[in-house]
PDB file of C-alpha atoms and ligand atoms in Angstrom:
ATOM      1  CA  UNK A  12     -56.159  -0.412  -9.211  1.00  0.00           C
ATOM      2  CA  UNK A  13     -56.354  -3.887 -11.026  1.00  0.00           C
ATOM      3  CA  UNK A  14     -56.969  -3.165 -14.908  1.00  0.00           C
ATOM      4  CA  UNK A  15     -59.782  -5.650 -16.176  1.00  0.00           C
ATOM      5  CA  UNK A  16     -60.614  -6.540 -19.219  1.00  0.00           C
ATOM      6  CA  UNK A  17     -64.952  -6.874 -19.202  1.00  0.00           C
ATOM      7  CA  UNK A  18     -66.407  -9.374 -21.325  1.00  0.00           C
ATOM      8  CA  UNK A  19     -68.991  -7.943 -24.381  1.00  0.00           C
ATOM      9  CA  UNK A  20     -72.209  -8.589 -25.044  1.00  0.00           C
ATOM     10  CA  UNK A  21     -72.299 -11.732 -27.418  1.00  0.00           C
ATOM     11  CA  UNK A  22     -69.058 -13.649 -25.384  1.00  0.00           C
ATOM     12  CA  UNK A  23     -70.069 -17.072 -24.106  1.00  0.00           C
ATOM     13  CA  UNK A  24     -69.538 -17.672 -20.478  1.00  0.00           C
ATOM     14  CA  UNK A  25     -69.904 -20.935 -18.043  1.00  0.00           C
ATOM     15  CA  UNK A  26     -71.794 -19.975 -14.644  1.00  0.00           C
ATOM     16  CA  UNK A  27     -72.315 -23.171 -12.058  1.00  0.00           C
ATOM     17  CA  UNK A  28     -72.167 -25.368 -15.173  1.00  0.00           C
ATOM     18  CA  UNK A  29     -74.572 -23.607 -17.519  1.00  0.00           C
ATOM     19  CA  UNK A  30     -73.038 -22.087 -21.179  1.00  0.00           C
ATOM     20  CA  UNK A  31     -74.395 -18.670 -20.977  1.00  0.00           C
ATOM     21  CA  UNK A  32     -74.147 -15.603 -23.214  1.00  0.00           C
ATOM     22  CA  UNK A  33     -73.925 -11.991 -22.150  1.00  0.00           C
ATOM     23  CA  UNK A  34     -76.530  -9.726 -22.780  1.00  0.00           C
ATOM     24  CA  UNK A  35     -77.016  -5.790 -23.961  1.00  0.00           C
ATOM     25  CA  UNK A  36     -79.197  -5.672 -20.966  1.00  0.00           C
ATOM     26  CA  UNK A  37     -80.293  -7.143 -17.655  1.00  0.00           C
ATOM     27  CA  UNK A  38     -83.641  -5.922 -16.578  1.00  0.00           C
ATOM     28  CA  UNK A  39     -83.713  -5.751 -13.583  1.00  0.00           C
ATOM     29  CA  UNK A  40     -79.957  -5.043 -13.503  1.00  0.00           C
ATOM     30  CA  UNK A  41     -78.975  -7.467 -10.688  1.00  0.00           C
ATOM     31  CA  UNK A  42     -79.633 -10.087 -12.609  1.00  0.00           C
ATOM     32  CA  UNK A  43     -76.066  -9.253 -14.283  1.00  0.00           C
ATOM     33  CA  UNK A  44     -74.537 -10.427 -10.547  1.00  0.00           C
ATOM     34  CA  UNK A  45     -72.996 -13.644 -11.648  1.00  0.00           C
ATOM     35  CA  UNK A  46     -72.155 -12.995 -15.053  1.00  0.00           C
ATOM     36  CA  UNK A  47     -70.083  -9.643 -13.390  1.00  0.00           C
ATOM     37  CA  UNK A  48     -68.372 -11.815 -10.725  1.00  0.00           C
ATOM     38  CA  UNK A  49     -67.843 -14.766 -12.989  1.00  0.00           C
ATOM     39  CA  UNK A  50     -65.780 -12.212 -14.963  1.00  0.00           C
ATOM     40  CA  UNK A  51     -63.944  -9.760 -12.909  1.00  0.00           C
ATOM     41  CA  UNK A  52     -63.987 -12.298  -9.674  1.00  0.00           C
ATOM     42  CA  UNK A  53     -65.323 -10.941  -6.224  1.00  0.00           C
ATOM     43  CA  UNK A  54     -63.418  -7.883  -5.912  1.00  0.00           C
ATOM     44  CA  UNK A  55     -64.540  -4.011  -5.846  1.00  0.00           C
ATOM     45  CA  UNK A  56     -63.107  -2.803  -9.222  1.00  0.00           C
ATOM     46  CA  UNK A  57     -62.269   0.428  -7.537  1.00  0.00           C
ATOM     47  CA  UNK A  58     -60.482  -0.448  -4.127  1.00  0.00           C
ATOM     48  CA  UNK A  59     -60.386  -3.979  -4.726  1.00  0.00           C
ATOM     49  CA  UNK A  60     -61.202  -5.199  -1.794  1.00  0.00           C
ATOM     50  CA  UNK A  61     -62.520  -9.022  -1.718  1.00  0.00           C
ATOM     51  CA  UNK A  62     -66.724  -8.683  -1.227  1.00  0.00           C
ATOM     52  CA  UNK A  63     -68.372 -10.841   1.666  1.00  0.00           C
ATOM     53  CA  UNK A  64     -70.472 -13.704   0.142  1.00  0.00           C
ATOM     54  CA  UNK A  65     -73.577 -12.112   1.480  1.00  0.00           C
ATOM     55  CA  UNK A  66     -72.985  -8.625  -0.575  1.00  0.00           C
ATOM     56  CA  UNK A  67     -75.954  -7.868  -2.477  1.00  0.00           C
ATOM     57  CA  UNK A  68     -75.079  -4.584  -3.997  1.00  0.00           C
ATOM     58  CA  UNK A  69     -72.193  -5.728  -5.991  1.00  0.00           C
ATOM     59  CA  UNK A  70     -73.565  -4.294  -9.687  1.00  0.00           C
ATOM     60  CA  UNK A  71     -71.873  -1.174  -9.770  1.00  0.00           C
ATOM     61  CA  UNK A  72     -73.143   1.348 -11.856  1.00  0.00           C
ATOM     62  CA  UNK A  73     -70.318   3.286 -13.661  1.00  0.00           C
ATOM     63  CA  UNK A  74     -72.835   5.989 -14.700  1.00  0.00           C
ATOM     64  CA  UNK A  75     -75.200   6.600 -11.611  1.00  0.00           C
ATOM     65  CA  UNK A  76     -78.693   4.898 -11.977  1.00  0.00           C
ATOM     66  CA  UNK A  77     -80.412   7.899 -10.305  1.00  0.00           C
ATOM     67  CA  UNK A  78     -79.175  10.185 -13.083  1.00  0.00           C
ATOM     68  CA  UNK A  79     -78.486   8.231 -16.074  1.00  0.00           C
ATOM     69  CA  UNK A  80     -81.951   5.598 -16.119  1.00  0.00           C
ATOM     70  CA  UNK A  81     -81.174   5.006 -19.169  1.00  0.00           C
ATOM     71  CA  UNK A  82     -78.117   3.466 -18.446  1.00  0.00           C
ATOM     72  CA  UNK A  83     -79.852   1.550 -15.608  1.00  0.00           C
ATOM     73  CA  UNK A  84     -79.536  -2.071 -17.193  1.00  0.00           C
ATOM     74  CA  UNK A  85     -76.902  -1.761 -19.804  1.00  0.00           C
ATOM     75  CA  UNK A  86     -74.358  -4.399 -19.601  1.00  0.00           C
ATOM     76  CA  UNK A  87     -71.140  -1.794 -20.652  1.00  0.00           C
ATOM     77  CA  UNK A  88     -72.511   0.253 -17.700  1.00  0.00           C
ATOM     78  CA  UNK A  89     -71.613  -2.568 -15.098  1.00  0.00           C
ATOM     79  CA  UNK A  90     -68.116  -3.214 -12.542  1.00  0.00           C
ATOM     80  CA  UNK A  91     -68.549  -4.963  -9.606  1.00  0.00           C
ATOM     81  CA  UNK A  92     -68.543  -2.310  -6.150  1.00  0.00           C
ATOM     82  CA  UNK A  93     -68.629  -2.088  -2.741  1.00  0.00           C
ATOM     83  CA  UNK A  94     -70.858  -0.186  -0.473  1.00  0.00           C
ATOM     84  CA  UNK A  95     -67.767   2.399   0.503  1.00  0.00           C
ATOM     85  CA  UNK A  96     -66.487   3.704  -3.663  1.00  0.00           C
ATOM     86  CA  UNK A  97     -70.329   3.686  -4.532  1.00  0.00           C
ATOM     87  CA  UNK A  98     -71.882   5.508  -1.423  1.00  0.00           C
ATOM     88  CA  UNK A  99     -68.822   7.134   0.327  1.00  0.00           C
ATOM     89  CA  UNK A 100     -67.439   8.496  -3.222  1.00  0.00           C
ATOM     90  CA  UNK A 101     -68.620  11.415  -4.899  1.00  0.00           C
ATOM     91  CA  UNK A 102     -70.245   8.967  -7.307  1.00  0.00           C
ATOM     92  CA  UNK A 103     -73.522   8.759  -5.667  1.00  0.00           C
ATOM     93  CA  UNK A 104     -74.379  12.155  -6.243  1.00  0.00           C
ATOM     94  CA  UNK A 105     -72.133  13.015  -9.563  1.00  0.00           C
ATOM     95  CA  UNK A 106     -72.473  12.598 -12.963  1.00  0.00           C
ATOM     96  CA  UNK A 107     -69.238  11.645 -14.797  1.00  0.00           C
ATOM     97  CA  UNK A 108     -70.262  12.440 -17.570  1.00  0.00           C
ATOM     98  CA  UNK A 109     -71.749  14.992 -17.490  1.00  0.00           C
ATOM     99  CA  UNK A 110     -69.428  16.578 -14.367  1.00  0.00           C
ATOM    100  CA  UNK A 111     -66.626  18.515 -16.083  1.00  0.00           C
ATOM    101  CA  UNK A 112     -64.795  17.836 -12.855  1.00  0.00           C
ATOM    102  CA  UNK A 113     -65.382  13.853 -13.778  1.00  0.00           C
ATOM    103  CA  UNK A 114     -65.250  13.393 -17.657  1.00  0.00           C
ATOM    104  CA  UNK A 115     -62.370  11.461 -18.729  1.00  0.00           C
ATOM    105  CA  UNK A 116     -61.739  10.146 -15.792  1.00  0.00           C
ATOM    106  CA  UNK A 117     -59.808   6.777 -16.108  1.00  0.00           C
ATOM    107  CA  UNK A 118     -61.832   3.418 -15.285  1.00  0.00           C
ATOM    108  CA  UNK A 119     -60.074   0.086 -14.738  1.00  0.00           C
ATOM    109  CA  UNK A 120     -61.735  -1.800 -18.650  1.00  0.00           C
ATOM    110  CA  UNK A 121     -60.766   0.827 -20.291  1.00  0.00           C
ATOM    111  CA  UNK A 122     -57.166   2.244 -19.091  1.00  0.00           C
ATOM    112  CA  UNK A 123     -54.337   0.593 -17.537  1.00  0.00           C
ATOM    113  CA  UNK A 124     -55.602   1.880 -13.778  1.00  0.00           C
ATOM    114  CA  UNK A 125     -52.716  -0.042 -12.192  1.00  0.00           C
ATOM    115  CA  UNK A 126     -50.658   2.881 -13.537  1.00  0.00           C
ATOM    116  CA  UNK A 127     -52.944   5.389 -12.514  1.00  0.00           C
ATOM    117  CA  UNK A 128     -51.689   5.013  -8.962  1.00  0.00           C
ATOM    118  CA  UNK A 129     -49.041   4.075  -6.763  1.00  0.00           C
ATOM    119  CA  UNK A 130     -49.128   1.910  -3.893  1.00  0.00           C
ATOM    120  CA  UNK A 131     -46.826   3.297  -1.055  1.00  0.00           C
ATOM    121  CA  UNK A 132     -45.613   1.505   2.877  1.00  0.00           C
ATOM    122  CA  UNK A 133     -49.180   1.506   4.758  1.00  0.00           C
ATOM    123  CA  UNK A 134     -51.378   0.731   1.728  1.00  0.00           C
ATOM    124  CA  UNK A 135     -50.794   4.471   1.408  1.00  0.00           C
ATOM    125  CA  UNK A 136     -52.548   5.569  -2.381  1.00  0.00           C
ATOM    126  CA  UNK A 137     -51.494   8.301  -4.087  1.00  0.00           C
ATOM    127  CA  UNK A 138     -51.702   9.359  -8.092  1.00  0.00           C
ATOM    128  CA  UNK A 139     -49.110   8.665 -10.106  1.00  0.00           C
ATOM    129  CA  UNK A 140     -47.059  11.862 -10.343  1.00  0.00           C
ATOM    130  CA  UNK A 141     -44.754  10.441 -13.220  1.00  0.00           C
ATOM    131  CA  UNK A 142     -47.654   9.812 -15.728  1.00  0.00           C
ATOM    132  CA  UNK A 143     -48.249  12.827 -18.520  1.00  0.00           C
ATOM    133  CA  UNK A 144     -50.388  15.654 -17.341  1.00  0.00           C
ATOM    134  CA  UNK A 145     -53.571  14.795 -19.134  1.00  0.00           C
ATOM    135  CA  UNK A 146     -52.814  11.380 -17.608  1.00  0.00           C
ATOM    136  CA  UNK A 147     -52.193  12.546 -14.537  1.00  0.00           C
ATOM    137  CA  UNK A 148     -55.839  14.415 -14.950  1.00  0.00           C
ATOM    138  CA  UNK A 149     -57.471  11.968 -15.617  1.00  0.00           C
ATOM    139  CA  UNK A 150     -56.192   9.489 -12.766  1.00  0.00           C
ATOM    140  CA  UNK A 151     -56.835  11.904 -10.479  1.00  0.00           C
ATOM    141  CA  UNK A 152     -60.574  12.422 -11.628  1.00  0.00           C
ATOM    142  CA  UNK A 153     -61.420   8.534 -10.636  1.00  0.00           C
ATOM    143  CA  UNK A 154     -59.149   9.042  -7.525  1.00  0.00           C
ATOM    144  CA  UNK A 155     -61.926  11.625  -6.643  1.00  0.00           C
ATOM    145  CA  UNK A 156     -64.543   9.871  -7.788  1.00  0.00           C
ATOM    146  CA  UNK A 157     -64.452   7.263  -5.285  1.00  0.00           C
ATOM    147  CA  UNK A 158     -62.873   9.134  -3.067  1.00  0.00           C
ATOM    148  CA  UNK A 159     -59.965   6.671  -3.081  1.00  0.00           C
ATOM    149  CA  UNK A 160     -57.474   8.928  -1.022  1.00  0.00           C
ATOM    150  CA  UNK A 161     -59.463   8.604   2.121  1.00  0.00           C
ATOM    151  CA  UNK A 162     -57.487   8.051   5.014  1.00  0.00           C
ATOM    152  CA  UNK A 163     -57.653   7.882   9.015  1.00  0.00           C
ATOM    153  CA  UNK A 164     -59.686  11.006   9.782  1.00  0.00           C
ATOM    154  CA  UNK A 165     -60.542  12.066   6.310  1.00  0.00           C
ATOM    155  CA  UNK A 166     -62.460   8.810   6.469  1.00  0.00           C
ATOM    156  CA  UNK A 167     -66.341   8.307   7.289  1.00  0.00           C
ATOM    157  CA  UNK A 168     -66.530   5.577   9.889  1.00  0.00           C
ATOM    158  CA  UNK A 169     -68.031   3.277   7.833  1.00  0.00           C
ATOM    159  CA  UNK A 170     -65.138   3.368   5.193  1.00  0.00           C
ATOM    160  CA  UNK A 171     -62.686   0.976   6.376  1.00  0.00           C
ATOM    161  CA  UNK A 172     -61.015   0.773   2.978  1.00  0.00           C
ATOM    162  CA  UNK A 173     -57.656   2.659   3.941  1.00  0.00           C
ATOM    163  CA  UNK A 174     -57.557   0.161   6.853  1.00  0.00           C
ATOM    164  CA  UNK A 175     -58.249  -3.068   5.212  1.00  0.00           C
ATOM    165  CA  UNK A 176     -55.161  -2.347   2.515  1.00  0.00           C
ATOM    166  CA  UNK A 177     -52.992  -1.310   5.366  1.00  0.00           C
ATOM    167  CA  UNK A 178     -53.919  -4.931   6.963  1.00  0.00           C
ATOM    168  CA  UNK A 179     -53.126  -6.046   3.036  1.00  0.00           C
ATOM    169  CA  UNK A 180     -49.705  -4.333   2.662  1.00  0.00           C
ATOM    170  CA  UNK A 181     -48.809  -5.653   6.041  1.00  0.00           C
ATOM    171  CA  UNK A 182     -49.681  -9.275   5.209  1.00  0.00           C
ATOM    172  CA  UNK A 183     -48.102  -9.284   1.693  1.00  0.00           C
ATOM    173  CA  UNK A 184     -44.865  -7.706   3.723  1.00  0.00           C
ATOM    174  CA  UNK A 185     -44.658 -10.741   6.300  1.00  0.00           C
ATOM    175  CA  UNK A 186     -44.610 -12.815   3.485  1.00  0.00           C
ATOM    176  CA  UNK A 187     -42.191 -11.452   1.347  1.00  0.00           C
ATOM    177  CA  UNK A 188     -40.008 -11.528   4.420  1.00  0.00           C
ATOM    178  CA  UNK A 189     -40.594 -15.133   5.047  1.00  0.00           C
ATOM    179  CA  UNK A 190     -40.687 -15.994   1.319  1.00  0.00           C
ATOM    180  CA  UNK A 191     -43.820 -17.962   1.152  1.00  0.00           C
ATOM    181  CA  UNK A 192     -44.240 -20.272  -1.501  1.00  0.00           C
ATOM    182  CA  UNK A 193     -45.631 -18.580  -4.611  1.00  0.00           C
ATOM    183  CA  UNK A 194     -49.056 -20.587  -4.285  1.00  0.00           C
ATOM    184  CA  UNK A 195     -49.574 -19.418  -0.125  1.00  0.00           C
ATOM    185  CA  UNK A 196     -49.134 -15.562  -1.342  1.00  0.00           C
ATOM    186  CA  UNK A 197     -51.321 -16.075  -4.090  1.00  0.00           C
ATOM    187  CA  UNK A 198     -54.313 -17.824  -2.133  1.00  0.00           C
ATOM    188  CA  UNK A 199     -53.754 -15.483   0.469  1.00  0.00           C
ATOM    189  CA  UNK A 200     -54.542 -12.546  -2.025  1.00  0.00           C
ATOM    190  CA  UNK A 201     -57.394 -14.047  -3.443  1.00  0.00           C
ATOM    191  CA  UNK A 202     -58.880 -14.037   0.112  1.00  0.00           C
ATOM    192  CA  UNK A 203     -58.092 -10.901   1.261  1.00  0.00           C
ATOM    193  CA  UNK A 204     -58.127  -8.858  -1.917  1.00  0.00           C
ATOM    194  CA  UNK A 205     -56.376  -5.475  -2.754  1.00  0.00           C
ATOM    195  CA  UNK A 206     -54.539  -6.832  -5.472  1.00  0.00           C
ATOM    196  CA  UNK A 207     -52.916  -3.540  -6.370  1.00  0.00           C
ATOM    197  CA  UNK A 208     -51.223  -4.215  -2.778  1.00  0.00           C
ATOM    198  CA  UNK A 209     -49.661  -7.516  -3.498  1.00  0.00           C
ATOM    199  CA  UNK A 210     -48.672  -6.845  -7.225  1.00  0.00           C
ATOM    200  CA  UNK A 211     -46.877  -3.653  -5.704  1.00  0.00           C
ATOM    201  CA  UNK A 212     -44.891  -5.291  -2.885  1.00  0.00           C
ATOM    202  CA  UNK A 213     -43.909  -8.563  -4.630  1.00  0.00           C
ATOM    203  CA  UNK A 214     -42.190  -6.248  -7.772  1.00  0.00           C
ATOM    204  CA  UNK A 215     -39.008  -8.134  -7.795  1.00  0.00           C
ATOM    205  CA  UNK A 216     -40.804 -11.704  -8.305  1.00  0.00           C
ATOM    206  CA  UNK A 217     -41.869 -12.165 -11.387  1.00  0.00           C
ATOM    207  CA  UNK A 218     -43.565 -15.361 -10.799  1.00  0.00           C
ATOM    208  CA  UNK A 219     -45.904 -14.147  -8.154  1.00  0.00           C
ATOM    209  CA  UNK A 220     -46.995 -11.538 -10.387  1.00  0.00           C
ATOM    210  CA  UNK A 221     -47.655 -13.803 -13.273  1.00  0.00           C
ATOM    211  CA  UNK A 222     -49.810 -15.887 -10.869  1.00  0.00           C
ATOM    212  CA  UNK A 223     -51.675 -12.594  -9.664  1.00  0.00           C
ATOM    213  CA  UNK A 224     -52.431 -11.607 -13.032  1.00  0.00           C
ATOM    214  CA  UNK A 225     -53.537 -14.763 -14.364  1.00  0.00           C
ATOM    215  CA  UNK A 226     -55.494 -16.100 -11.383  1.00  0.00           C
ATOM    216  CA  UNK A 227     -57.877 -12.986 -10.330  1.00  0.00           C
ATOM    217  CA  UNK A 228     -60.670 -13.658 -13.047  1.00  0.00           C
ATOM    218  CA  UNK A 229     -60.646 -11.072 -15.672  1.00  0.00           C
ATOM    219  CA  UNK A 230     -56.985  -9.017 -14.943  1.00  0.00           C
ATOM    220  CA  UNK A 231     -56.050  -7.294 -18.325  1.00  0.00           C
ATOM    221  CA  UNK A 232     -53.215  -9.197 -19.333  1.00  0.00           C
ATOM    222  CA  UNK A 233     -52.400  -6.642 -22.056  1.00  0.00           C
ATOM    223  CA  UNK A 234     -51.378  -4.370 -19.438  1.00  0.00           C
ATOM    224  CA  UNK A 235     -48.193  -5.671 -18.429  1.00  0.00           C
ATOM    225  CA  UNK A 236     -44.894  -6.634 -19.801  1.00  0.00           C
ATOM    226  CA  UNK A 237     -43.871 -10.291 -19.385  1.00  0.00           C
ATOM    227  CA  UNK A 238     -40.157  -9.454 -20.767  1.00  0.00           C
ATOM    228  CA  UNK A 239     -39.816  -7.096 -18.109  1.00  0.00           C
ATOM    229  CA  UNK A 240     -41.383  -8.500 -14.891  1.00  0.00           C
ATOM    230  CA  UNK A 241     -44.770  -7.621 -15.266  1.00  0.00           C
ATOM    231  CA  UNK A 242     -44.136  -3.866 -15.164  1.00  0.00           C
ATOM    232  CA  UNK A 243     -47.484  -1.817 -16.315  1.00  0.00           C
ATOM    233  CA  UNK A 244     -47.291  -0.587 -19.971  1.00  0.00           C
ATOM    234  CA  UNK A 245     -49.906   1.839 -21.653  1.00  0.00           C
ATOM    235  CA  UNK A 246     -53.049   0.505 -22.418  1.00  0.00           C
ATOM    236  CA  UNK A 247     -54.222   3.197 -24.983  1.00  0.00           C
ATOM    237  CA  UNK A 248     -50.835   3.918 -26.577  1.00  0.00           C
ATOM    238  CA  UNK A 249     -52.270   5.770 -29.795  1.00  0.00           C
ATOM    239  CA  UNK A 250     -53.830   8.335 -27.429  1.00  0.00           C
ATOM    240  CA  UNK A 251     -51.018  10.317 -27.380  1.00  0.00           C
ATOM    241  CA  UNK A 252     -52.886  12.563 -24.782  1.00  0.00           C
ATOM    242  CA  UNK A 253     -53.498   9.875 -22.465  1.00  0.00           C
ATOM    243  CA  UNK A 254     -51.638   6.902 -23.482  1.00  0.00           C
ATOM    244  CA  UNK A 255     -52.812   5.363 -20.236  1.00  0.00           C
TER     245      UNK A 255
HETATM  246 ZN1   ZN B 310     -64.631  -0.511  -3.249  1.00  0.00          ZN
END
C-alpha cells in the first residue's frame, strides 16, 4: 500500500488554477473532493486502484461517519476510497478506534504501509511476516479492516479488487519482460493504478521507482531509500514498538 504524505490544514494548494488553502473542515465533507485528489492523486489509498472519473464517493472517512459525526467533516479524517475498502471492509460497520480488534492499526499518512505488506506473483497480498510483532499487529489490523486479503471466492461479487491487481501484476510483468521505456511503465501505472504492484515488480530498476514515487501526487518520499534503490525504510523509527 502506497505511503502518502496528506497535506495539513493551513498548506497552500493550486486546484484548476485557483491558490487555495486547506481547511480544519469541509461542511458538507465532499466539498474536500478536489483538495483530496489534488493531493494523493485518483487512487484508493487502501487498494490503490485508479477511481473512474465519474466516482462520487471518493472522501473516505478514516473514522466511520455513522459512528464518529463528529469526525464527519474534519480534514485529518479524510483519504481518498473506493466503493469496495469502504463498503466491502469491515470499516462500514467498525469503529477503529474504538474496536480493540482495530486500534493501532497502520494507515498509509501515518506509517510506511508499503512495508506493511508484500506483493506476491498474481497481485497475491499478504502481511509482511518479517516486520516486528507489534508491527506485524498492526499491519494486519488495516489488512482486516478493508478486508484487503479478499480473493476469488472469499470475494463478494462486487469486489473486483483481487482481480484488477492480478490484471496489474500481469501488465507490469509484460513490461518488465519487454523493457519498456521508463516513461510507457510509468504512464501505464498512472492509468491503471495499484502502485504497490508496479513498485514491487520493477525492484531491480531504480529509475522506474524514482519515477513512481515522484509522479503519483502525494507518495511519501521519506519512506524510501534513494542510496539503496528505493527499498522501504521505517517511517516512525523512534517507536521502537512499531517502527513502521
Ligand atoms: Zn479501494
Amino acid at each position: 500500500m502506497r505511503p502518502v504524505s496528506k497535506f495539513k490544514p493551513g498548506d497552500t494548494i493550486e486546484i484548476e488554477g485557483c491558490t487555495e488553502q486547506i481547511k480544519e473542515e469541509y461542511d458538507p465533507y465532499r466539498d474536500a473532493r478536489k483538495p483530496l485528489i489534488e493531493n494523493l492523486g485518483r487512487y484508493c489509498s487502501y487498494c490503490e486502484t485508479n477511481l473512474p472519473l465519474y466516482a462520487h464517493n471518493e472522501v473516505e472517512h478514516i473514522v466511520p461517519k455513522k459512528r464518529h459525526p463528529e469526525s464527519e467533516t474534519k480534514w485529518e479524517n479524510f483519504l481518498v476510497g473506493c466503493n469496495a475498502c469502504n463498503n466491502n471492509g469491515a470499516k462500514a460497520e467498525k469503529s477503529i478506534i474504538a474496536d480493540p480488534e482495530y486500534i493501532g492499526a497502520h494507515l498509509p499518512h501515518l506509517n510506511n504501509t508499503f512495508l506493511s505488506f508484500k506483493y506476491e506473483e498474481g497481485g497475491f497480498v499478504k502481511v509482511n511476516d518479517d516486520l516486528p510483532e507489534e508491527s506485524k499487529k498492526h499491519a494486519k489490523r488495516l489488512f482486516n479492516l478493508v478486508k484487503l486479503g479478499a480473493y476469488g471466492s472469499t470475494a463478494t461479487p462486487a469486489d473486483n479488487r483481487w482481480k484488477n491487481r492480478m490484471e496489474a501484476w500481469n501488465l507490469a510483468n509484460r513490461h518488465l519482460n519487454k523493457t519498456s521505456d521508463v516513461d510507457t511503465i510509468v504512464d501505464l501505472a498512472k492509468g491503471y493504478g495499484y502502485w504497490s504492484v508496479w513498485f514491487t515488480v520493477f525492484k531491480e530498476y531504480p529509475e522506474v521507482r524514482k519515477e513512481l514515487i515522484e509522479r503519483f501526487p502525494g507518495t511519501a518520499q521519506e519512506c524510501f531509500d534513494p542510496e539503496n534503490g528505493y527499498e522501504p525504510i521505517h517511517r516512525n523509527p523512534d517507536n521502537a514498538s512499531d517502527p513502521v
